[in-house]
Structure formats: structure tokens, C-alpha cells
PDB file of C-alpha atoms in Angstrom:
ATOM      1  CA  MET R   1     193.226  89.883   3.830  1.00  0.00           C
ATOM      2  CA  SER R   2     195.291  88.094   6.444  1.00  0.00           C
ATOM      3  CA  VAL R   3     198.542  88.669   8.283  1.00  0.00           C
ATOM      4  CA  ARG R   4     200.909  85.835   9.098  1.00  0.00           C
ATOM      5  CA  LYS R   5     203.987  86.230  11.273  1.00  0.00           C
ATOM      6  CA  VAL R   6     207.011  84.617   9.669  1.00  0.00           C
ATOM      7  CA  GLY R   7     209.737  85.345  12.182  1.00  0.00           C
ATOM      8  CA  GLU R   8     211.949  88.180  13.287  1.00  0.00           C
ATOM      9  CA  THR R   9     214.506  90.015  11.222  1.00  0.00           C
ATOM     10  CA  GLN R  10     217.978  90.345  12.635  1.00  0.00           C
ATOM     11  CA  PRO R  11     219.225  93.707  11.355  1.00  0.00           C
ATOM     12  CA  GLN R  12     222.199  95.505  12.814  1.00  0.00           C
ATOM     13  CA  PRO R  13     220.694  98.942  13.485  1.00  0.00           C
ATOM     14  CA  GLU R  14     222.749 101.997  14.200  1.00  0.00           C
ATOM     15  CA  GLU R  15     222.675 103.432  17.695  1.00  0.00           C
ATOM     16  CA  GLY R  16     219.202 104.807  18.253  1.00  0.00           C
ATOM     17  CA  GLY R  17     217.707 102.527  15.581  1.00  0.00           C
ATOM     18  CA  SER R  18     215.134  99.816  16.188  1.00  0.00           C
ATOM     19  CA  ALA R  19     213.529  97.206  13.944  1.00  0.00           C
ATOM     20  CA  GLN R  20     210.056  95.732  14.354  1.00  0.00           C
ATOM     21  CA  THR R  21     209.089  92.095  13.788  1.00  0.00           C
ATOM     22  CA  SER R  22     208.732  91.205  10.106  1.00  0.00           C
ATOM     23  CA  GLN R  23     205.518  89.839   8.623  1.00  0.00           C
ATOM     24  CA  SER R  24     204.184  88.477   5.368  1.00  0.00           C
ATOM     25  CA  ILE R  25     200.924  90.147   4.397  1.00  0.00           C
ATOM     26  CA  ARG R  26     198.836  88.141   1.945  1.00  0.00           C
ATOM     27  CA  ILE R  27     196.432  90.458   0.134  1.00  0.00           C
ATOM     28  CA  SER R  28     193.421  88.581  -1.234  1.00  0.00           C
ATOM     29  CA  LYS R  29     191.482  89.869  -4.213  1.00  0.00           C
ATOM     30  CA  SER R  30     187.910  91.108  -3.956  1.00  0.00           C
ATOM     31  CA  ALA R  31     184.911  89.844  -5.904  1.00  0.00           C
ATOM     32  CA  GLU R  32     185.236  92.818  -8.251  1.00  0.00           C
ATOM     33  CA  ASP R  33     188.820  91.801  -9.001  1.00  0.00           C
ATOM     34  CA  THR R  34     187.738  88.262  -9.879  1.00  0.00           C
ATOM     35  CA  ASP R  35     185.034  89.433 -12.298  1.00  0.00           C
ATOM     36  CA  LYS R  36     187.290  91.729 -14.346  1.00  0.00           C
ATOM     37  CA  LYS R  37     188.405  90.499 -17.752  1.00  0.00           C
ATOM     38  CA  GLY R  38     190.661  91.601 -20.601  1.00  0.00           C
ATOM     39  CA  THR R  39     194.113  92.677 -19.467  1.00  0.00           C
ATOM     40  CA  ASN R  40     192.974  92.011 -15.876  1.00  0.00           C
ATOM     41  CA  ARG R  41     192.751  88.263 -16.466  1.00  0.00           C
ATOM     42  CA  ARG R  42     194.239  86.473 -13.466  1.00  0.00           C
ATOM     43  CA  LEU R  43     197.321  84.240 -13.489  1.00  0.00           C
ATOM     44  CA  LYS R  44     196.556  81.202 -11.339  1.00  0.00           C
ATOM     45  CA  ASP R  45     199.149  79.808  -8.910  1.00  0.00           C
ATOM     46  CA  VAL R  46     201.350  82.899  -9.314  1.00  0.00           C
ATOM     47  CA  GLU R  47     202.301  85.320  -6.551  1.00  0.00           C
ATOM     48  CA  ILE R  48     203.836  88.775  -6.766  1.00  0.00           C
ATOM     49  CA  CYS R  49     205.931  89.837  -3.784  1.00  0.00           C
ATOM     50  CA  VAL R  50     206.666  93.468  -2.866  1.00  0.00           C
ATOM     51  CA  PRO R  51     209.107  93.894   0.066  1.00  0.00           C
ATOM     52  CA  ILE R  52     208.408  97.161   1.890  1.00  0.00           C
ATOM     53  CA  VAL R  53     209.647  99.075   4.927  1.00  0.00           C
ATOM     54  CA  TYR R  54     207.630 101.639   6.867  1.00  0.00           C
ATOM     55  CA  GLY R  55     208.856 103.654   9.797  1.00  0.00           C
ATOM     56  CA  THR R  56     209.810 106.937  11.412  1.00  0.00           C
ATOM     57  CA  ILE R  57     212.998 108.948  11.834  1.00  0.00           C
ATOM     58  CA  ALA R  58     213.023 111.608  14.576  1.00  0.00           C
ATOM     59  CA  PHE R  59     215.602 114.349  15.223  1.00  0.00           C
ATOM     60  CA  TYR R  60     215.882 116.204  18.526  1.00  0.00           C
ATOM     61  CA  LEU R  61     215.854 119.971  17.906  1.00  0.00           C
ATOM     62  CA  GLY R  62     218.286 120.813  20.712  1.00  0.00           C
ATOM     63  CA  ARG R  63     218.428 124.539  21.445  1.00  0.00           C
ATOM     64  CA  LYS R  64     215.602 125.120  18.983  1.00  0.00           C
ATOM     65  CA  ALA R  65     213.318 122.790  20.936  1.00  0.00           C
ATOM     66  CA  SER R  66     210.244 124.226  22.649  1.00  0.00           C
ATOM     67  CA  GLU R  67     207.687 122.718  24.982  1.00  0.00           C
ATOM     68  CA  SER R  68     205.363 121.934  22.082  1.00  0.00           C
ATOM     69  CA  GLN R  69     208.001 121.186  19.420  1.00  0.00           C
ATOM     70  CA  SER R  70     210.960 119.193  20.689  1.00  0.00           C
ATOM     71  CA  HIS R  71     211.504 116.940  17.661  1.00  0.00           C
ATOM     72  CA  LYS R  72     211.296 117.006  13.879  1.00  0.00           C
ATOM     73  CA  TRP R  73     210.226 113.641  12.502  1.00  0.00           C
ATOM     74  CA  THR R  74     209.362 111.922   9.225  1.00  0.00           C
ATOM     75  CA  VAL R  75     207.036 108.958   8.684  1.00  0.00           C
ATOM     76  CA  TYR R  76     207.311 107.028   5.406  1.00  0.00           C
ATOM     77  CA  VAL R  77     206.730 103.903   3.356  1.00  0.00           C
ATOM     78  CA  ARG R  78     209.591 102.814   1.075  1.00  0.00           C
ATOM     79  CA  GLY R  79     210.786  99.837  -0.920  1.00  0.00           C
ATOM     80  CA  ALA R  80     212.934  97.464   1.127  1.00  0.00           C
ATOM     81  CA  THR R  81     215.846  98.101  -1.238  1.00  0.00           C
ATOM     82  CA  ASN R  82     215.127 101.857  -1.303  1.00  0.00           C
ATOM     83  CA  GLU R  83     213.241 101.683  -4.593  1.00  0.00           C
ATOM     84  CA  ASP R  84     210.131 103.774  -5.166  1.00  0.00           C
ATOM     85  CA  LEU R  85     206.818 101.948  -4.646  1.00  0.00           C
ATOM     86  CA  GLY R  86     204.820 104.118  -7.075  1.00  0.00           C
ATOM     87  CA  VAL R  87     204.541 101.255  -9.559  1.00  0.00           C
ATOM     88  CA  VAL R  88     202.352  99.385  -7.040  1.00  0.00           C
ATOM     89  CA  VAL R  89     201.070 101.979  -4.552  1.00  0.00           C
ATOM     90  CA  LYS R  90     198.777 104.731  -5.785  1.00  0.00           C
ATOM     91  CA  ARG R  91     198.184 106.690  -2.584  1.00  0.00           C
ATOM     92  CA  VAL R  92     199.108 106.622   1.104  1.00  0.00           C
ATOM     93  CA  ILE R  93     197.082 108.206   3.914  1.00  0.00           C
ATOM     94  CA  PHE R  94     198.829 108.946   7.211  1.00  0.00           C
ATOM     95  CA  GLN R  95     196.501 109.414  10.187  1.00  0.00           C
ATOM     96  CA  LEU R  96     198.213 111.508  12.864  1.00  0.00           C
ATOM     97  CA  HIS R  97     197.222 112.319  16.427  1.00  0.00           C
ATOM     98  CA  PRO R  98     194.020 114.442  16.626  1.00  0.00           C
ATOM     99  CA  SER R  99     196.010 117.305  18.186  1.00  0.00           C
ATOM    100  CA  PHE R 100     197.616 118.037  14.792  1.00  0.00           C
ATOM    101  CA  ASN R 101     196.002 120.407  12.335  1.00  0.00           C
ATOM    102  CA  ASN R 102     194.460 118.348   9.546  1.00  0.00           C
ATOM    103  CA  PRO R 103     195.516 115.012  11.121  1.00  0.00           C
ATOM    104  CA  MET R 104     194.593 112.966   8.019  1.00  0.00           C
ATOM    105  CA  ARG R 105     197.370 113.554   5.485  1.00  0.00           C
ATOM    106  CA  VAL R 106     197.028 112.251   1.915  1.00  0.00           C
ATOM    107  CA  VAL R 107     200.135 111.635  -0.215  1.00  0.00           C
ATOM    108  CA  ASP R 108     199.255 110.945  -3.865  1.00  0.00           C
ATOM    109  CA  SER R 109     202.742 110.482  -5.303  1.00  0.00           C
ATOM    110  CA  PRO R 110     206.116 109.136  -4.197  1.00  0.00           C
ATOM    111  CA  PRO R 111     208.008 109.495  -2.020  1.00  0.00           C
ATOM    112  CA  PHE R 112     205.225 108.394   0.309  1.00  0.00           C
ATOM    113  CA  GLU R 113     206.181 110.338   3.412  1.00  0.00           C
ATOM    114  CA  LEU R 114     205.447 113.410   5.507  1.00  0.00           C
ATOM    115  CA  THR R 115     207.435 115.491   7.981  1.00  0.00           C
ATOM    116  CA  GLU R 116     206.142 117.198  11.114  1.00  0.00           C
ATOM    117  CA  CYS R 117     207.295 118.676  14.410  1.00  0.00           C
ATOM    118  CA  GLY R 118     205.966 117.756  17.847  1.00  0.00           C
ATOM    119  CA  TRP R 119     206.768 116.635  21.359  1.00  0.00           C
ATOM    120  CA  GLY R 120     204.834 113.402  22.009  1.00  0.00           C
ATOM    121  CA  GLU R 121     204.881 109.791  20.859  1.00  0.00           C
ATOM    122  CA  PHE R 122     201.752 108.168  19.405  1.00  0.00           C
ATOM    123  CA  GLU R 123     200.647 105.466  16.980  1.00  0.00           C
ATOM    124  CA  ILE R 124     200.392 106.475  13.310  1.00  0.00           C
ATOM    125  CA  SER R 125     197.867 104.765  11.035  1.00  0.00           C
ATOM    126  CA  ILE R 126     199.231 104.170   7.509  1.00  0.00           C
ATOM    127  CA  SER R 127     196.730 103.202   4.788  1.00  0.00           C
ATOM    128  CA  LEU R 128     198.069 101.988   1.426  1.00  0.00           C
ATOM    129  CA  PHE R 129     195.899 102.233  -1.694  1.00  0.00           C
ATOM    130  CA  PHE R 130     196.992 100.285  -4.766  1.00  0.00           C
ATOM    131  CA  HIS R 131     196.558 100.814  -8.496  1.00  0.00           C
ATOM    132  CA  SER R 132     193.367  99.286  -9.892  1.00  0.00           C
ATOM    133  CA  ASP R 133     195.139  96.429 -11.679  1.00  0.00           C
ATOM    134  CA  VAL R 134     196.952  95.505  -8.434  1.00  0.00           C
ATOM    135  CA  CYS R 135     194.205  95.314  -5.803  1.00  0.00           C
ATOM    136  CA  GLU R 136     190.927  97.079  -5.059  1.00  0.00           C
ATOM    137  CA  ARG R 137     191.366  96.789  -1.306  1.00  0.00           C
ATOM    138  CA  GLN R 138     193.370  99.093   0.919  1.00  0.00           C
ATOM    139  CA  LEU R 139     195.931  97.871   3.418  1.00  0.00           C
ATOM    140  CA  ASP R 140     196.010  99.418   6.904  1.00  0.00           C
ATOM    141  CA  LEU R 141     199.255  99.405   8.864  1.00  0.00           C
ATOM    142  CA  PHE R 142     200.092 100.879  12.261  1.00  0.00           C
ATOM    143  CA  HIS R 143     203.414 102.240  13.407  1.00  0.00           C
ATOM    144  CA  PRO R 144     204.551 103.793  16.713  1.00  0.00           C
ATOM    145  CA  LEU R 145     206.295 107.152  16.462  1.00  0.00           C
ATOM    146  CA  LYS R 146     209.418 106.938  18.611  1.00  0.00           C
ATOM    147  CA  LEU R 147     211.186 110.132  19.703  1.00  0.00           C
ATOM    148  CA  TYR R 148     213.391 108.879  22.530  1.00  0.00           C
ATOM    149  CA  THR R 149     215.949 106.090  22.846  1.00  0.00           C
ATOM    150  CA  GLU R 150     215.518 103.305  25.380  1.00  0.00           C
ATOM    151  CA  ASP R 151     218.438 104.714  27.363  1.00  0.00           C
ATOM    152  CA  GLU R 152     217.265 108.118  28.568  1.00  0.00           C
ATOM    153  CA  SER R 153     220.080 108.568  31.079  1.00  0.00           C
ATOM    154  CA  GLY R 154     222.290 110.615  28.770  1.00  0.00           C
ATOM    155  CA  PRO R 155     221.625 113.805  26.818  1.00  0.00           C
ATOM    156  CA  GLN R 156     219.735 113.564  23.539  1.00  0.00           C
ATOM    157  CA  SER R 157     221.741 113.882  20.358  1.00  0.00           C
ATOM    158  CA  THR R 158     220.823 116.436  17.708  1.00  0.00           C
ATOM    159  CA  LYS R 159     222.971 114.675  15.095  1.00  0.00           C
ATOM    160  CA  ARG R 160     221.893 111.058  15.411  1.00  0.00           C
ATOM    161  CA  PRO R 161     218.133 110.441  15.023  1.00  0.00           C
ATOM    162  CA  VAL R 162     215.919 107.838  16.636  1.00  0.00           C
ATOM    163  CA  VAL R 163     214.905 105.328  13.949  1.00  0.00           C
ATOM    164  CA  MET R 164     212.063 102.816  14.154  1.00  0.00           C
ATOM    165  CA  GLU R 165     211.298 100.667  11.083  1.00  0.00           C
ATOM    166  CA  SER R 166     209.239  97.589  10.224  1.00  0.00           C
ATOM    167  CA  TYR R 167     209.789  95.183   7.324  1.00  0.00           C
ATOM    168  CA  ASN R 168     206.940  93.410   5.518  1.00  0.00           C
ATOM    169  CA  GLU R 169     206.410  91.430   2.347  1.00  0.00           C
ATOM    170  CA  LEU R 170     203.185  92.245   0.498  1.00  0.00           C
ATOM    171  CA  VAL R 171     202.049  89.100  -1.317  1.00  0.00           C
ATOM    172  CA  PHE R 172     199.536  89.403  -4.176  1.00  0.00           C
ATOM    173  CA  PRO R 173     198.187  85.957  -5.187  1.00  0.00           C
ATOM    174  CA  ASP R 174     196.747  85.343  -8.663  1.00  0.00           C
ATOM    175  CA  PRO R 175     197.817  88.762 -10.036  1.00  0.00           C
ATOM    176  CA  SER R 176     196.323  90.257 -13.189  1.00  0.00           C
ATOM    177  CA  GLU R 177     198.240  89.990 -16.459  1.00  0.00           C
ATOM    178  CA  ALA R 178     198.381  93.780 -16.667  1.00  0.00           C
ATOM    179  CA  PHE R 179     199.973  94.011 -13.232  1.00  0.00           C
ATOM    180  CA  VAL R 180     202.608  91.378 -14.017  1.00  0.00           C
ATOM    181  CA  ALA R 181     203.393  92.972 -17.381  1.00  0.00           C
ATOM    182  CA  ARG R 182     203.977  96.377 -15.788  1.00  0.00           C
ATOM    183  CA  VAL R 183     206.210  95.241 -12.934  1.00  0.00           C
ATOM    184  CA  GLN R 184     208.087  92.233 -14.336  1.00  0.00           C
ATOM    185  CA  ASN R 185     211.308  94.254 -14.679  1.00  0.00           C
ATOM    186  CA  HIS R 186     210.818  96.694 -11.813  1.00  0.00           C
ATOM    187  CA  PRO R 187     213.521  96.494  -9.093  1.00  0.00           C
ATOM    188  CA  ALA R 188     211.056  96.963  -6.211  1.00  0.00           C
ATOM    189  CA  VAL R 189     208.938  93.933  -7.183  1.00  0.00           C
ATOM    190  CA  VAL R 190     209.717  90.196  -7.084  1.00  0.00           C
ATOM    191  CA  VAL R 191     208.078  88.401 -10.028  1.00  0.00           C
ATOM    192  CA  PRO R 192     208.359  84.581 -10.215  1.00  0.00           C
ATOM    193  CA  ARG R 193     209.444  82.777 -13.343  1.00  0.00           C
ATOM    194  CA  LEU R 194     206.422  82.290 -15.576  1.00  0.00           C
ATOM    195  CA  PRO R 195     205.649  79.037 -17.421  1.00  0.00           C
ATOM    196  CA  ALA R 196     207.559  78.490 -20.658  1.00  0.00           C
ATOM    197  CA  GLY R 197     205.711  79.816 -23.682  1.00  0.00           C
ATOM    198  CA  PHE R 198     203.466  82.073 -21.628  1.00  0.00           C
ATOM    199  CA  ASN R 199     203.062  85.485 -23.246  1.00  0.00           C
ATOM    200  CA  LEU R 200     202.098  88.577 -21.280  1.00  0.00           C
ATOM    201  CA  PRO R 201     200.352  91.581 -22.850  1.00  0.00           C
ATOM    202  CA  ASN R 202     202.662  94.157 -24.364  1.00  0.00           C
ATOM    203  CA  PRO R 203     203.258  96.727 -21.585  1.00  0.00           C
ATOM    204  CA  GLU R 204     203.208  99.481 -24.219  1.00  0.00           C
ATOM    205  CA  SER R 205     199.578  98.639 -24.980  1.00  0.00           C
ATOM    206  CA  ILE R 206     198.520  98.987 -21.336  1.00  0.00           C
ATOM    207  CA  ASP R 207     197.406 102.288 -19.864  1.00  0.00           C
ATOM    208  CA  ARG R 208     200.618 103.717 -18.404  1.00  0.00           C
ATOM    209  CA  VAL R 209     198.982 106.325 -16.212  1.00  0.00           C
ATOM    210  CA  TYR R 210     200.620 104.594 -13.228  1.00  0.00           C
ATOM    211  CA  GLU R 211     204.116 104.939 -14.635  1.00  0.00           C
ATOM    212  CA  LYS R 212     206.137 107.944 -13.569  1.00  0.00           C
ATOM    213  CA  GLY R 213     209.517 106.530 -14.411  1.00  0.00           C
ATOM    214  CA  ARG R 214     211.642 104.268 -12.303  1.00  0.00           C
ATOM    215  CA  GLY R 215     211.377 105.599  -8.784  1.00  0.00           C
ATOM    216  CA  ASP R 216     214.816 105.340  -7.265  1.00  0.00           C
ATOM    217  CA  THR R 217     214.992 106.673  -3.715  1.00  0.00           C
ATOM    218  CA  LYS R 218     218.599 105.688  -3.023  1.00  0.00           C
ATOM    219  CA  ASP R 219     219.510 109.387  -2.978  1.00  0.00           C
ATOM    220  CA  HIS R 220     216.876 110.179  -0.358  1.00  0.00           C
ATOM    221  CA  PRO R 221     218.270 112.699   2.175  1.00  0.00           C
ATOM    222  CA  LEU R 222     217.436 110.305   5.036  1.00  0.00           C
ATOM    223  CA  SER R 223     218.766 107.150   3.380  1.00  0.00           C
ATOM    224  CA  GLN R 224     221.908 107.110   5.529  1.00  0.00           C
ATOM    225  CA  TRP R 225     219.668 106.368   8.535  1.00  0.00           C
ATOM    226  CA  PHE R 226     217.580 103.620   6.915  1.00  0.00           C
ATOM    227  CA  LEU R 227     218.100 100.246   8.594  1.00  0.00           C
ATOM    228  CA  ASN R 228     219.554  97.341   6.626  1.00  0.00           C
ATOM    229  CA  PHE R 229     217.289  94.351   7.098  1.00  0.00           C
ATOM    230  CA  SER R 230     219.519  92.276   4.791  1.00  0.00           C
ATOM    231  CA  GLU R 231     221.683  92.717   1.760  1.00  0.00           C
ATOM    232  CA  PRO R 232     219.369  93.868  -1.073  1.00  0.00           C
ATOM    233  CA  ASP R 233     220.369  91.127  -3.506  1.00  0.00           C
ATOM    234  CA  GLU R 234     219.980  88.406  -0.881  1.00  0.00           C
ATOM    235  CA  LEU R 235     216.586  89.810   0.109  1.00  0.00           C
ATOM    236  CA  LEU R 236     215.285  89.555  -3.439  1.00  0.00           C
ATOM    237  CA  LYS R 237     216.825  86.105  -3.941  1.00  0.00           C
ATOM    238  CA  LEU R 238     215.145  84.757  -0.800  1.00  0.00           C
ATOM    239  CA  ALA R 239     211.756  86.136  -1.821  1.00  0.00           C
ATOM    240  CA  ALA R 240     212.127  84.664  -5.320  1.00  0.00           C
ATOM    241  CA  ALA R 241     213.227  81.298  -3.928  1.00  0.00           C
ATOM    242  CA  ARG R 242     210.200  81.184  -1.644  1.00  0.00           C
ATOM    243  CA  GLN R 243     207.883  81.641  -4.602  1.00  0.00           C
ATOM    244  CA  GLU R 244     209.734  79.005  -6.657  1.00  0.00           C
ATOM    245  CA  VAL R 245     209.300  76.474  -3.833  1.00  0.00           C
ATOM    246  CA  GLN R 246     205.613  77.261  -3.451  1.00  0.00           C
ATOM    247  CA  ALA R 247     205.021  76.936  -7.195  1.00  0.00           C
ATOM    248  CA  HIS R 248     206.820  73.571  -7.176  1.00  0.00           C
ATOM    249  CA  ILE R 249     204.618  72.340  -4.324  1.00  0.00           C
ATOM    250  CA  VAL R 250     201.491  73.355  -6.252  1.00  0.00           C
ATOM    251  CA  ASN R 251     202.643  71.421  -9.341  1.00  0.00           C
ATOM    252  CA  VAL R 252     203.599  68.292  -7.383  1.00  0.00           C
ATOM    253  CA  ARG R 253     200.322  68.208  -5.472  1.00  0.00           C
ATOM    254  CA  ARG R 254     198.361  68.673  -8.699  1.00  0.00           C
ATOM    255  CA  LYS R 255     200.144  65.705 -10.285  1.00  0.00           C
ATOM    256  CA  LEU R 256     199.577  63.570  -7.187  1.00  0.00           C
ATOM    257  CA  SER R 257     195.885  64.447  -7.079  1.00  0.00           C
ATOM    258  CA  MET R 258     195.527  63.494 -10.746  1.00  0.00           C
ATOM    259  CA  LEU R 259     197.157  60.124 -10.074  1.00  0.00           C
ATOM    260  CA  ASP R 260     194.893  59.469  -7.094  1.00  0.00           C
ATOM    261  CA  GLY R 261     191.767  60.626  -8.912  1.00  0.00           C
ATOM    262  CA  VAL R 262     191.242  63.439  -6.408  1.00  0.00           C
ATOM    263  CA  PRO R 263     189.952  66.827  -7.692  1.00  0.00           C
ATOM    264  CA  GLN R 264     192.794  69.268  -8.293  1.00  0.00           C
ATOM    265  CA  LEU R 265     193.563  71.932  -5.759  1.00  0.00           C
ATOM    266  CA  SER R 266     194.152  75.467  -7.004  1.00  0.00           C
ATOM    267  CA  LYS R 267     196.640  76.018  -4.196  1.00  0.00           C
ATOM    268  CA  PRO R 268     198.221  73.965  -1.392  1.00  0.00           C
ATOM    269  CA  PRO R 269     196.580  73.859   2.044  1.00  0.00           C
ATOM    270  CA  SER R 270     197.813  76.531   4.408  1.00  0.00           C
ATOM    271  CA  GLY R 271     199.949  73.994   6.255  1.00  0.00           C
ATOM    272  CA  TYR R 272     202.065  73.535   3.116  1.00  0.00           C
ATOM    273  CA  GLU R 273     202.598  77.194   2.283  1.00  0.00           C
ATOM    274  CA  TYR R 274     206.089  78.552   2.628  1.00  0.00           C
ATOM    275  CA  THR R 275     206.368  82.096   3.921  1.00  0.00           C
TER     276      THR R 275
END
């Protein structure tokens, strides 16, 4: 599992909002993933992209504030276009500061979030666990809880929260057929165009224990404070275009290697990858 920085987003956050640097997280499969067969057969030279946002929103309690509880805050993981991630993510564990009762909080169903009250800022560990046909490995993220704005000269507002969010793209190379079949029409997932004549397993024949309906979080009570990293349609188009370019590079290099009599490469060298 590796993390590659691909540049900074340029959102226009509301007052009190802040965006972290974006990254592309490439999640490699484990040996157990490679050995599985049947509906878990892997699709070579295909990548599934899942744009996500994780962050915190903190409200000052004003007159209700006490020395130990000055803010009410929520930490969460959401789809970048406010779609539910339950089709990919099975469980999220939030690790809070040791001063909290039961600091390790497990969320087994969407929305993947928790709300607490406190007075101090600290780093929150966020561990994502995926469905078995997606990836056997967990992904650990870290996010700073922010309660105060950079400008502390004026009084704190009880109506406008302090927002801190990070944008990432989770990239799953060589996904299983079952995974692709389940998510090919899901709005939170970017699936590249598959080769002509390629037939996926019938989703109805796959264990649907992961499916809990389309998870739309656009009506989330905090959605008005979510930062806009880009227009949703443009975001998905850019992610899809990136995968189309990478697939084209793979095909061209394979043809060139065949002409030169060089053994085929399953994927382009890292210097040729577009992220």
C-alpha cells in the first residue's frame, strides 16, 4: 500500500473551513486476494477509483460551553459527491484521544461518523475496512481535529462551525469481477470502460450481504457545511479520464513490446502512471 501526492485541491471553503492536500492512495492486493478464484477472479489492467472525503466539523457551544466541553464536533468519512460509501467500506474505526471514555469507536454501518463533545484539539486515527471482495487490507488515515479558526482575535461563532476536510482517491488495481459487478453503476465509484465483449457475473447471483440500498447522504444534516472540492460531475469525469489514459498507455506499451520482442509488461513503469 503506497501513498502518492498528486497536488493540491483548490476549493473555495466557507469562512472557518479548511481543506487539506489531496492524495491518491493506491491500495495493493494481498497474497490472499491473488489466490482467490471464482467470482473473485481479477481483472488485469483495470483500476477502480473511489473519491472520498474525511474530516471534522466543530461547533462552539457558546453559553453552554464548560471548561471540559467547549465544542460539539463530528468526525466522518463520506463520498466526495456526498454518496454513501457502504458499497465499498464495511467498517470504520475512529481512534480518539485516550482521555475519552472508550476511545476506540467502531462504526459498522453508514454514515461512517461519530459525534462527541470536548475542549482540546488532537489527531484522530481513522481506519477503513473494506468488504472481502474489495480488499483484505485496512487503510489507516489520520486527521487533525480543529476547533478554532486561524484568526482567534474575534469572538467564536456558535452558528458557523470550523470545518477541516481532506480529499483522497482510493485506487484499487486489478479488482475482482465480483467487486466490479457490484459497483459498476454506483454513483460513489468510478468504473472504467471495460473491453468490448467482456461479460461480468450477474450481480443478482453474487452474495448481496454488502448491499443496503443506494446510500445517498445528500440530505445529511451537516451537508451545508461540507466543502466543495470541485463540481461533482467534473470530479467523476476527471477520475474516469485518468483511468482511460492509463489504460491506453498500457495497451500501447504492450503493442510496442510485442513489436520489439520484449516480454509484455502487466502495467506501465511508475514513471508513466498518471495520477
